[in-house]
XYZ file of C-alpha atoms in Angstrom:
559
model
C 0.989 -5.583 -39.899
C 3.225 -2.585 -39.014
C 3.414 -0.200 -36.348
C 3.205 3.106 -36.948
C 6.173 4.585 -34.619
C 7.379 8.009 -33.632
C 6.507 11.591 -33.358
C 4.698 14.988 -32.633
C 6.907 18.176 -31.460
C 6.779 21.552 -31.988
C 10.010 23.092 -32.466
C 10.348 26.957 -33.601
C 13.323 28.998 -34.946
C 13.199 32.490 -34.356
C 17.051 33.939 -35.977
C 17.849 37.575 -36.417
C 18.806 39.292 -39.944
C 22.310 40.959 -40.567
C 23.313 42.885 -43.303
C 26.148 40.945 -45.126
C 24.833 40.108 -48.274
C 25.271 35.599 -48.976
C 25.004 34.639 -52.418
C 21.655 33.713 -53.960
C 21.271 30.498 -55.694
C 18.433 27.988 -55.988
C 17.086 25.339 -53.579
C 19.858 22.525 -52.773
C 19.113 18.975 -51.470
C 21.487 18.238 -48.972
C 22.216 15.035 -47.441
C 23.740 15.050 -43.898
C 27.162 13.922 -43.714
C 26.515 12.166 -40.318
C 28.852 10.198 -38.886
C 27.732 7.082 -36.486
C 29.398 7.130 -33.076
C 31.407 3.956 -32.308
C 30.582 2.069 -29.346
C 33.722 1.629 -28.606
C 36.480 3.767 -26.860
C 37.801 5.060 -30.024
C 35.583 8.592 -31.204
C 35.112 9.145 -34.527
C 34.248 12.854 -34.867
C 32.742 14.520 -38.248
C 34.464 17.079 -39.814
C 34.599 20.797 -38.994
C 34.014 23.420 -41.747
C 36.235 23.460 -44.519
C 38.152 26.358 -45.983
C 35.960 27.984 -48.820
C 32.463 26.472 -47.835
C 29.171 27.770 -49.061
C 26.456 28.388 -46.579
C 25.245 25.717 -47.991
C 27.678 23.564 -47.100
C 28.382 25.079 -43.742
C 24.666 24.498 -42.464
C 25.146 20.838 -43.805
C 27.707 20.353 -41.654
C 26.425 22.006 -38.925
C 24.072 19.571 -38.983
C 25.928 16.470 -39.312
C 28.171 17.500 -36.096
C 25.230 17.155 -34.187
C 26.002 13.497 -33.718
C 29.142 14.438 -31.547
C 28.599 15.511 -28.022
C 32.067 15.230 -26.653
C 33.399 18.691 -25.053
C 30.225 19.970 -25.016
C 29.230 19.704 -29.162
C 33.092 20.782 -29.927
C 32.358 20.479 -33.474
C 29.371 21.972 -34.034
C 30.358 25.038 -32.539
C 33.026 25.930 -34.607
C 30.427 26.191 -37.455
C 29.681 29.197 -35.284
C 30.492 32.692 -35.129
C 32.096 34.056 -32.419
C 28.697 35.842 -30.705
C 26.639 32.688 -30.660
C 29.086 29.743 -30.071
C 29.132 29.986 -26.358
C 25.532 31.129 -25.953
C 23.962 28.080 -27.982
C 22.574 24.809 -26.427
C 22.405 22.030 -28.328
C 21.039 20.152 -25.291
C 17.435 22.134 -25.579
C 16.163 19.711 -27.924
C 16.642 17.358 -31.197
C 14.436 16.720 -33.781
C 14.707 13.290 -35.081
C 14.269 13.605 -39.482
C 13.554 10.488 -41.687
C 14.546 11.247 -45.349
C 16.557 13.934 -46.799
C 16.254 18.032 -45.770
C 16.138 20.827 -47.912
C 18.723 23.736 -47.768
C 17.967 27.047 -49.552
C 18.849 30.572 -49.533
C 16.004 32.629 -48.817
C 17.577 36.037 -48.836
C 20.882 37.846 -48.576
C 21.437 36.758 -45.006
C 19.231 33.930 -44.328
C 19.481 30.660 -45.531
C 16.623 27.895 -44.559
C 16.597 24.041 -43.684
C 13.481 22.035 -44.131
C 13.243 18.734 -42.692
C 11.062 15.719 -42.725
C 10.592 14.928 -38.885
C 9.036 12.301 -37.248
C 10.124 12.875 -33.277
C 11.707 14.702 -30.757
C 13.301 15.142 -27.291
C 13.021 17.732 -25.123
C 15.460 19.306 -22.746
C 14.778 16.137 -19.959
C 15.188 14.039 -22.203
C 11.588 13.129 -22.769
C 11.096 10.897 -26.227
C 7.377 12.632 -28.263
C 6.346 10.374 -31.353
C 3.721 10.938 -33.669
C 2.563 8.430 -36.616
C 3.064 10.761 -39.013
C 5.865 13.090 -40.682
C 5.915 16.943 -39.931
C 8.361 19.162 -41.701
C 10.050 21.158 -39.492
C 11.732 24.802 -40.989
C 14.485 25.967 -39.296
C 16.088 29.607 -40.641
C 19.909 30.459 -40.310
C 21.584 33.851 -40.450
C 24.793 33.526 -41.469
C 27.834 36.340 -41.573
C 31.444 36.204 -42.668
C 34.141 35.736 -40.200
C 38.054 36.051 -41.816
C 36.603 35.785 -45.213
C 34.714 32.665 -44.105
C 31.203 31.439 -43.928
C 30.182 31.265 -40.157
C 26.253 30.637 -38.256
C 25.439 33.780 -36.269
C 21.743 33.149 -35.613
C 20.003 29.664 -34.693
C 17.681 27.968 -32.616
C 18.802 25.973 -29.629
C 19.072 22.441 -30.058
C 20.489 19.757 -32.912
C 18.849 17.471 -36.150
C 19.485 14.161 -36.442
C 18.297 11.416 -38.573
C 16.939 8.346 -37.131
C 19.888 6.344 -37.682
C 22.236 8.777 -36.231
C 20.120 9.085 -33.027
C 20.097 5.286 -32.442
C 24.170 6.089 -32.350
C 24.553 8.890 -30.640
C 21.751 8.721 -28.068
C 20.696 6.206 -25.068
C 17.964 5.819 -22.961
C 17.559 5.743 -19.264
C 15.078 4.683 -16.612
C 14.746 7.903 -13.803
C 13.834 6.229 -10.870
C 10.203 8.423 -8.902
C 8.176 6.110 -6.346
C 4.870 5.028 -6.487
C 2.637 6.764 -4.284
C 3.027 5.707 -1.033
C 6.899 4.798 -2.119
C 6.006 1.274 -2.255
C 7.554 0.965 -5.545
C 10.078 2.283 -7.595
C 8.857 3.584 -10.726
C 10.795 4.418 -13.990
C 10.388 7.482 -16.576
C 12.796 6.711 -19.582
C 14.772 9.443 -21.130
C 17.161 9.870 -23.775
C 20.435 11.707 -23.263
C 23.976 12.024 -25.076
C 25.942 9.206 -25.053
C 28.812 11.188 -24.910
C 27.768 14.131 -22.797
C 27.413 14.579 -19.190
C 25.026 12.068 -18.589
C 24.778 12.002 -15.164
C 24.339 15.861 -14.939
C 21.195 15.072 -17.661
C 20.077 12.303 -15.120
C 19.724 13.942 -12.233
C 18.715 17.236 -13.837
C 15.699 15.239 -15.067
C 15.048 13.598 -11.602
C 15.101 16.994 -9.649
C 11.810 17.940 -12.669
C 8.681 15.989 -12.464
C 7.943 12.769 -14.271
C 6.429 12.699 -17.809
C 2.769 13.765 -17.832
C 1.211 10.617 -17.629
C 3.122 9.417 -14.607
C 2.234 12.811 -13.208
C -1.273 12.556 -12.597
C -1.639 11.104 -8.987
C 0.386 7.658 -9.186
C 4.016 8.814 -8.508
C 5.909 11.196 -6.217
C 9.417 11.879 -5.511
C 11.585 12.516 -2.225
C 13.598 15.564 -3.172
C 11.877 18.851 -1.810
C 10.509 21.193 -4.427
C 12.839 23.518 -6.021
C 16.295 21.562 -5.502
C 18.813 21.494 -8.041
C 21.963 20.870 -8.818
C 24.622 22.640 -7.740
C 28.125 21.449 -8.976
C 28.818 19.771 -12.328
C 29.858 17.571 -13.775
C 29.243 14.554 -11.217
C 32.106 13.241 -9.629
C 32.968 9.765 -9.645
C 35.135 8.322 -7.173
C 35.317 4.178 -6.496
C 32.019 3.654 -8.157
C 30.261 6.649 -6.078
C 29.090 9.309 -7.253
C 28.976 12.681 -5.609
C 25.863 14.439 -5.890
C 25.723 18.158 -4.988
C 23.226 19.709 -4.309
C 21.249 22.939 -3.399
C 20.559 23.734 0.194
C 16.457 23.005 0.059
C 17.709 19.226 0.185
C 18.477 19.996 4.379
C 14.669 20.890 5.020
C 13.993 17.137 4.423
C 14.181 14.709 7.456
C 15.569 11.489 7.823
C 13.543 8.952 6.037
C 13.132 11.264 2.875
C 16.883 11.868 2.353
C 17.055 7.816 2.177
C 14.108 7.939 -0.136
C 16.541 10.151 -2.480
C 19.555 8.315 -2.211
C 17.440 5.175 -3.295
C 16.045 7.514 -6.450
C 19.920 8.172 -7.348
C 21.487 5.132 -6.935
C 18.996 3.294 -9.323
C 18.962 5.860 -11.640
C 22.623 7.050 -11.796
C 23.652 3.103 -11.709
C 22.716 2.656 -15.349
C 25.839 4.918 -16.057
C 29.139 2.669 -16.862
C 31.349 3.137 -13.629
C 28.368 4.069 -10.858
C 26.930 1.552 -8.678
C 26.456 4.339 -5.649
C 25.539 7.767 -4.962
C 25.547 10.311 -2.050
C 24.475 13.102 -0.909
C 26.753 16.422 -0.634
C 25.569 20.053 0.295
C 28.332 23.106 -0.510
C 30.576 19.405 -1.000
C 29.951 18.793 2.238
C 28.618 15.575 2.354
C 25.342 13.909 4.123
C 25.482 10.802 6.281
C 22.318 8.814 5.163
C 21.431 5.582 6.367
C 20.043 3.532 2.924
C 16.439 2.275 3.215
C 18.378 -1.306 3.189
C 15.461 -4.746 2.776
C 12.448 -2.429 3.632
C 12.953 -0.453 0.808
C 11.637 -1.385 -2.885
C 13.530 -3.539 -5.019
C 13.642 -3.376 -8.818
C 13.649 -7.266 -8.964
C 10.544 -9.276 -10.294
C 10.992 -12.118 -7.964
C 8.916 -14.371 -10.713
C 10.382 -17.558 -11.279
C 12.017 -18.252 -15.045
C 10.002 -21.477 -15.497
C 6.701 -21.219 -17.669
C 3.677 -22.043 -15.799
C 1.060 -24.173 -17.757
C -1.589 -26.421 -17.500
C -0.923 -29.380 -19.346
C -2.765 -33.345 -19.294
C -4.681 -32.535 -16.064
C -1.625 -31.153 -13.908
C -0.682 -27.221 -13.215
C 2.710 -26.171 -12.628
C 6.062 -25.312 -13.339
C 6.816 -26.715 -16.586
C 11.037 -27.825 -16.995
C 12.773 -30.182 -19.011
C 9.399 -31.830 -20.269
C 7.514 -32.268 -17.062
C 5.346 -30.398 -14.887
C 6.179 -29.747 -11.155
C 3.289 -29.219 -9.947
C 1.825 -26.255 -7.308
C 0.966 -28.133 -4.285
C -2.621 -27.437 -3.165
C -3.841 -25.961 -6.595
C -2.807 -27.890 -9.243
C -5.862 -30.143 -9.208
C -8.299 -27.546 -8.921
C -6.844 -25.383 -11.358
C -7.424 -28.837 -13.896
C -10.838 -29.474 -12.607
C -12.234 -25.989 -14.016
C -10.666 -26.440 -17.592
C -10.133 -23.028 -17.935
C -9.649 -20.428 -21.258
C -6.953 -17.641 -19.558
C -4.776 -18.524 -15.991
C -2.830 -15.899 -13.931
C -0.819 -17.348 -10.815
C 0.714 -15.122 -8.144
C 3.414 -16.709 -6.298
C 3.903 -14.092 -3.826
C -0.041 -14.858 -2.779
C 0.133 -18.305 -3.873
C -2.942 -18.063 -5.459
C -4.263 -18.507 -8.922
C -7.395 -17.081 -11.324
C -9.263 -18.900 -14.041
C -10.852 -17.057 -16.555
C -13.614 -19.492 -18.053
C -16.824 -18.573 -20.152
C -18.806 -18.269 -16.674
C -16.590 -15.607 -15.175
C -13.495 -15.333 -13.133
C -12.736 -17.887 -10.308
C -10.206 -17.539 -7.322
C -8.120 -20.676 -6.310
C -5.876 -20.784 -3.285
C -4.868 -23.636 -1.057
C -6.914 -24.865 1.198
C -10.021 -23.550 0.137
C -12.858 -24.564 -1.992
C -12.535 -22.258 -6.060
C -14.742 -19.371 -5.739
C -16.333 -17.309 -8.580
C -15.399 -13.459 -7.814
C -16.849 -12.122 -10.763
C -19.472 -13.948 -12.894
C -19.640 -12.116 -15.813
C -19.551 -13.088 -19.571
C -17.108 -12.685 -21.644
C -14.223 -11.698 -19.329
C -10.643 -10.864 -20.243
C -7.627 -13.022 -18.297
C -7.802 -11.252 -14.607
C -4.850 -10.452 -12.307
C -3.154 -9.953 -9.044
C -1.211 -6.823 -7.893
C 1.310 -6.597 -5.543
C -0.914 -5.443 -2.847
C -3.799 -8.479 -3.463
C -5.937 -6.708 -5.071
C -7.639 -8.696 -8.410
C -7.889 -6.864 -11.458
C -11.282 -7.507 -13.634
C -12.957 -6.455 -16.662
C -15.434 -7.391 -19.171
C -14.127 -7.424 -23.317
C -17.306 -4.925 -24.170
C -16.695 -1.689 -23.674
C -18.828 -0.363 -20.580
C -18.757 2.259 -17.604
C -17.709 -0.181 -15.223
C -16.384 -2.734 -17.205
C -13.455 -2.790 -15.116
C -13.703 -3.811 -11.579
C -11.229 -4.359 -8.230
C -12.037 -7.154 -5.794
C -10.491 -6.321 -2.794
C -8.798 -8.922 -0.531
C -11.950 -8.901 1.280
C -13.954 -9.718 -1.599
C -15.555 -6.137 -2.554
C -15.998 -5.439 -5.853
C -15.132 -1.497 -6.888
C -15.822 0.259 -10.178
C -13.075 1.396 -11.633
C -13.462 3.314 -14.049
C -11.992 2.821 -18.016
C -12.212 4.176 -21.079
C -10.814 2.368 -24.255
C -13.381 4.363 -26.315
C -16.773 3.240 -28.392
C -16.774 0.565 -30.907
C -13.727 -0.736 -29.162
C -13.219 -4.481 -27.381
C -10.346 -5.169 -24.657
C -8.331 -7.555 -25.450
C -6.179 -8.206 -22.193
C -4.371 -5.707 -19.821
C -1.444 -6.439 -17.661
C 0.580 -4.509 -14.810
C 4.472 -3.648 -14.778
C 6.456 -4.510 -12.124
C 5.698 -1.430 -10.503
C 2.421 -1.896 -10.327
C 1.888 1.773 -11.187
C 2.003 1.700 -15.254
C -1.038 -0.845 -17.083
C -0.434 -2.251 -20.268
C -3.815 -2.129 -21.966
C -4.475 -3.775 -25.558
C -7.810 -2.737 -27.624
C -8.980 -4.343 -30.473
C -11.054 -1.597 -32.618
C -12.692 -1.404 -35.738
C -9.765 -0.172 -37.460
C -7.076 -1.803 -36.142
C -4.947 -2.108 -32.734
C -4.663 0.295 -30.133
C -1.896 0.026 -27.145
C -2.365 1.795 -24.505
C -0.111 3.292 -21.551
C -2.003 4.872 -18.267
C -0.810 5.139 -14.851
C -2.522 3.876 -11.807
C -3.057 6.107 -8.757
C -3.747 4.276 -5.421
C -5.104 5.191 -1.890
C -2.913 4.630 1.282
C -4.107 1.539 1.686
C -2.643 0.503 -1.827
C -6.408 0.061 -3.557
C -6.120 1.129 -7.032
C -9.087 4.348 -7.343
C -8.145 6.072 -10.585
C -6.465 5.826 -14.091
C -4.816 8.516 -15.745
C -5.005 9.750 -19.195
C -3.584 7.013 -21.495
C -0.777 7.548 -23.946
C -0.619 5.368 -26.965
C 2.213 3.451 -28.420
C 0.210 2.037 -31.548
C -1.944 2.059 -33.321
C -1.270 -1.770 -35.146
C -2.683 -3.251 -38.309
C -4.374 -6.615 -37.763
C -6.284 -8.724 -34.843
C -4.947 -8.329 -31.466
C -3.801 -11.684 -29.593
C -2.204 -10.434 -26.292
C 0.686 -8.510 -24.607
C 2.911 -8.727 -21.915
C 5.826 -6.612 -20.416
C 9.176 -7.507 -21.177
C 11.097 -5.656 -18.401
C 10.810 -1.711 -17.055
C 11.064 -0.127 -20.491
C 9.531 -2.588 -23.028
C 6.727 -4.643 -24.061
C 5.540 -7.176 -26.806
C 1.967 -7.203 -28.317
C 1.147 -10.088 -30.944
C -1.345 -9.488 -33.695
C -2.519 -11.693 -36.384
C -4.570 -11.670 -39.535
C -7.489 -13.454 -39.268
C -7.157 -14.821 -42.775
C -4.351 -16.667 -42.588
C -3.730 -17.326 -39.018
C -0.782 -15.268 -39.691
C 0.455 -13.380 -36.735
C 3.437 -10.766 -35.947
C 5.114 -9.873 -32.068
C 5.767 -5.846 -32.379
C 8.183 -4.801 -28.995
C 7.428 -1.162 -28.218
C 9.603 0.560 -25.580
C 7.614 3.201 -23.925
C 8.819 5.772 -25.765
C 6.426 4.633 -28.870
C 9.704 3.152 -30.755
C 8.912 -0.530 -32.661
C 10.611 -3.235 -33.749
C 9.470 -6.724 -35.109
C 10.050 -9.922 -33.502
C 8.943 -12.430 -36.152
C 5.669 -13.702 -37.486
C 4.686 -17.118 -35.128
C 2.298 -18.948 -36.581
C -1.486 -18.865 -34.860
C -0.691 -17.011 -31.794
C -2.726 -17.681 -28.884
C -0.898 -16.068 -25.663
C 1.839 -14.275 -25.178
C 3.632 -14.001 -21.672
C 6.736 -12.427 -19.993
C 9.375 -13.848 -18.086
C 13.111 -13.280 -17.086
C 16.218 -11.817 -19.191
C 14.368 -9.680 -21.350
C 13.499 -10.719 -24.711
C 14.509 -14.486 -24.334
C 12.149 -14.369 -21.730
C 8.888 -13.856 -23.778
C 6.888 -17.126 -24.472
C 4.491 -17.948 -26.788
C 1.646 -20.181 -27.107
C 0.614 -21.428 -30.319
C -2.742 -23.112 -31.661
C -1.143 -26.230 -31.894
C -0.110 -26.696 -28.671
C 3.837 -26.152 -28.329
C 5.471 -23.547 -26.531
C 7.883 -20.964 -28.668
C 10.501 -18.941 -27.832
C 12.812 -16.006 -29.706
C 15.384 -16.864 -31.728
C 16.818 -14.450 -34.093
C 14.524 -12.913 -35.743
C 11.909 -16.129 -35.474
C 10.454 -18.123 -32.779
C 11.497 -21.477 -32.265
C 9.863 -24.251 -30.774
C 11.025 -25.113 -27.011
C 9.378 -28.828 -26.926
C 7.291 -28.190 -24.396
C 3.454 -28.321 -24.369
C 0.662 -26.926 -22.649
C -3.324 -26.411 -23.169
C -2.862 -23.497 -21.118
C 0.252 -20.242 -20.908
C -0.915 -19.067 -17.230
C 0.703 -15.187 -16.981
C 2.607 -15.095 -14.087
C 3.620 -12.640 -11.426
């Protein structure tokens, strides 16, 4: 059961001819001499071109010193001649290639590179995938500059393969806020480890979000049509100095906050920032933070696994259950399939065969929705219960307000499709949706636009991560920028945890044997836990999951 991963782009070369004549030879397969960039402090730069190089061999290395930002693609440049070097930006875009190019002269000036690509990233930084390869031509002109071979037409931007981008690039969570700026709500984009990454950072804040997040659900504090008006960003104690155009002064009090609270978690995730302000012609603001009353990027779940387990629900720890005072019995009482417990509303749902019931203390279980054939239900920040039938329907999904209404709400996971569970990020502005279709797997990425009283009215138009070989099982978050989904196959029992990050990139996890539920938790990865057919909670370890010791008839998803 594999995922398939990564990329559709468009990217097109328009080049110039000249009149200096190359020499013509057949088609050569190139491989590109990339060079991985150390983690370290120590840089490890590839080559530049050599005396006597073919084009060939000068567009091959061209290539390969796309894997060194520092001072600005240094390198690469001097592959160029001397009226294009200053004038091209390698930060327009990069095309991600899995498996060798193609270099060829086409004519007396123009040679060509054809590549096998399977992603790319725009100018913000934002990731495109597709499931299938594309190859991408790209056409040089080349000229002679002191007898030497030299680039003097290109398109913006850089190749890389897909190992080279894991080395050279990183991604990063830009902080917008929920509508309403309840929440804060990250878009991840990937930027040059080595460049000016904070430039790229707030660049990419002052744009809108990706288009998915930009349908309703978000919104941002920074007036239209400010930018940035000094770079690079200065650093200075763990602050960084953020100056910007003059639009920023139209915006009163509460909003300037609102943008030093987008900065400071976006440009923290930069080695050396933990601040930001304001500055205007380097002049700087005075801004009072939002302090407590503004949102937090913590979870606030507890690391413990809840479960039911031998008649008692609770906190399971060192092989006992601590019980939740005032619902553990009740919880018991209803033996049910699929549990969900809010601690923030101290209140729990129990997804049994005869619909979804409500438990909180003090009060009698009520059924809320008494449908068949339900998926595991949940809470929201703002109360609200999430519901939805497995069938495919017009209003299979519903919201029961904290009054007890029951909305519509409309979503489409397509015909001939089941849904297998959905579950709600931290934000509670991106839904995690998992589909089980005829074919295989689908997962599923929409954004959540609410009213000003917080009620969720609309989704927008999903993006997909999948789609997965196999049975569906479940899926849970793993923190702002990743998720797990398990699959199995139904012949053997068989099953594999896939962890996309929202960008559509995959990895395996191990194959646990006889999934049943998978949940999230705290730290990550280590966090996840798993609950198996027979009974015993698992864990990661490695590239396996290992058995923690502890039991439970039920994995209740917490929040």
């Amino acid at each position: 059961m594999r995922a398939l991963n990564l990329g559709v782009l468009a990217f097109l070369s328009a080049v110039l001819m000249a009149c200096t004549s190359i020499p013509s030879a057949g088609p050569v397969n190139s491989t590109d001499r990339t060079t991985g960039i150390d983690t370290s402090n120590v840089d490890f730069l590839p080559p530049g071109p050599s005396t006597g190089a073919t084009p060939e061999e000068i567009i091959a290395g061209f290539i390969a010193a796309g894997t060194a930002a520092q001072d600005n693609y240094r390198v690469a440049r001097s592959y160029l001649a001397e009226n294009v070097e200053e004038g091209w930006n390698p930060n327009a875009s990069v095309l991600i290639r899995r498996g060798e190019p193609l270099i060829s002269v086409v004519s007396n000036t123009v040679a060509r590179y054809v590549a096998p690509v399977i992603a790319s990233v725009d100018e913000l930084g934002r990731f495109s995938a597709s499931p299938s390869v594309s190859s991408q031509t790209l056409d040089f002109r080349l000229v002679r500059e002191d007898e030497e071979w030299r680039i003097s037409g290109l398109a913006d931007g850089i190749v890389l393969t897909e190992a080279a981008f894991a080395e050279a690039f990183s991604s990063y969570r830009l902080y917008y806020f929920s509508a309403g700026y309840r929440e804060l709500v990250p878009d991840i984009r990937w930027f040059a480890s080595r460049g000016e990454v904070s430039s790229k950072i707030v660049r990419g804040l002052l744009e809108a979000p990706s288009f998915w997040l930009d349908q309703g659900a978000t919104v941002t504090a920074f007036p239209e049509g400010t930018q940035l008006a000094l770079t690079p960003v200065s650093v200075v104690d763990g602050v960084a100095s953020v100056d910007l155009t003059t639009r920023v002064l139209t915006a009163d009090e509460i909003t300037r906050s609102r943008m030093i609270t987008q900065l400071t978690a976006s440009l923290s995730q930069v080695q050396g920032i933990s601040s930001a302000r304001i500055s205007v012609n380097q002049n700087d603001l005075v801004i009072t933070p939002l302090g407590e009353e503004g949102p937090t990027l913590a979870s606030g779940r507890d690391p413990r696994s809840v479960v039911l387990r031998d008649r008692r629900f609770g906190y399971v720890q060192g092989g006992s259950v601590q019980e939740i005072e005032g619902l553990s019995s009740e919880v018991a009482s209803l033996i049910p399939q699929r549990i969900f417990y809010s601690s923030a509303f101290d209140r729990a749902l129990a997804t049994r065969t005869d619909g979804l019931w409500s438990l909180e203390p003090g009060r009698e279980p009520v059924i809320i929705d008494p449908r068949a054939d339900l998926v595991r239900g949940v809470i929201d920040n703002c109360g609200f219960v999430w519901s939805s039938t497995k069938e495919a329907s017009p209003e299979m999904a519903q919201i029961i307000t904290p009054e007890g209404e029951v909305v519509p709400l409309p979503l489409e996971i397509g015909s001939n499709s089941s849904l297998v569970s959905f579950e709600l990020a931290r934000d509670d502005t991106r839904l995690l949706v998992l589909v089980q279709t005829e074919t295989g797997v689908r997962v599923l990425l929409g954004a959540i636009t609410r009213d000003a009283d917080c009620q969720p009215v609309a989704l927008g138009e999903f993006v997909e991560l999948g789609p997965v070989d196999g049975t569906a099982v479940d899926a849970a978050w793993i923190d702002d920028s990743r998720l797990a989904v398990v699959v199995k196959e139904e012949s053997t029992g068989n099953g594999e945890v896939l962890v996309f990050n929202v960008s559509g990139q995959s990895s395996t996890l191990g194959r646990p044997l006889r999934p049943v539920t998978l949940v999230g938790g705290v730290g990550g990865v280590s966090g996840l836990r798993l609950l198996a057919e027979d009974g015993l909670i698992y864990q990661p370890r490695g590239n396996g999951w290992q058995a923690t010791g502890e039991r439970a008839s039920v994995l209740a998803t917490q929040r």
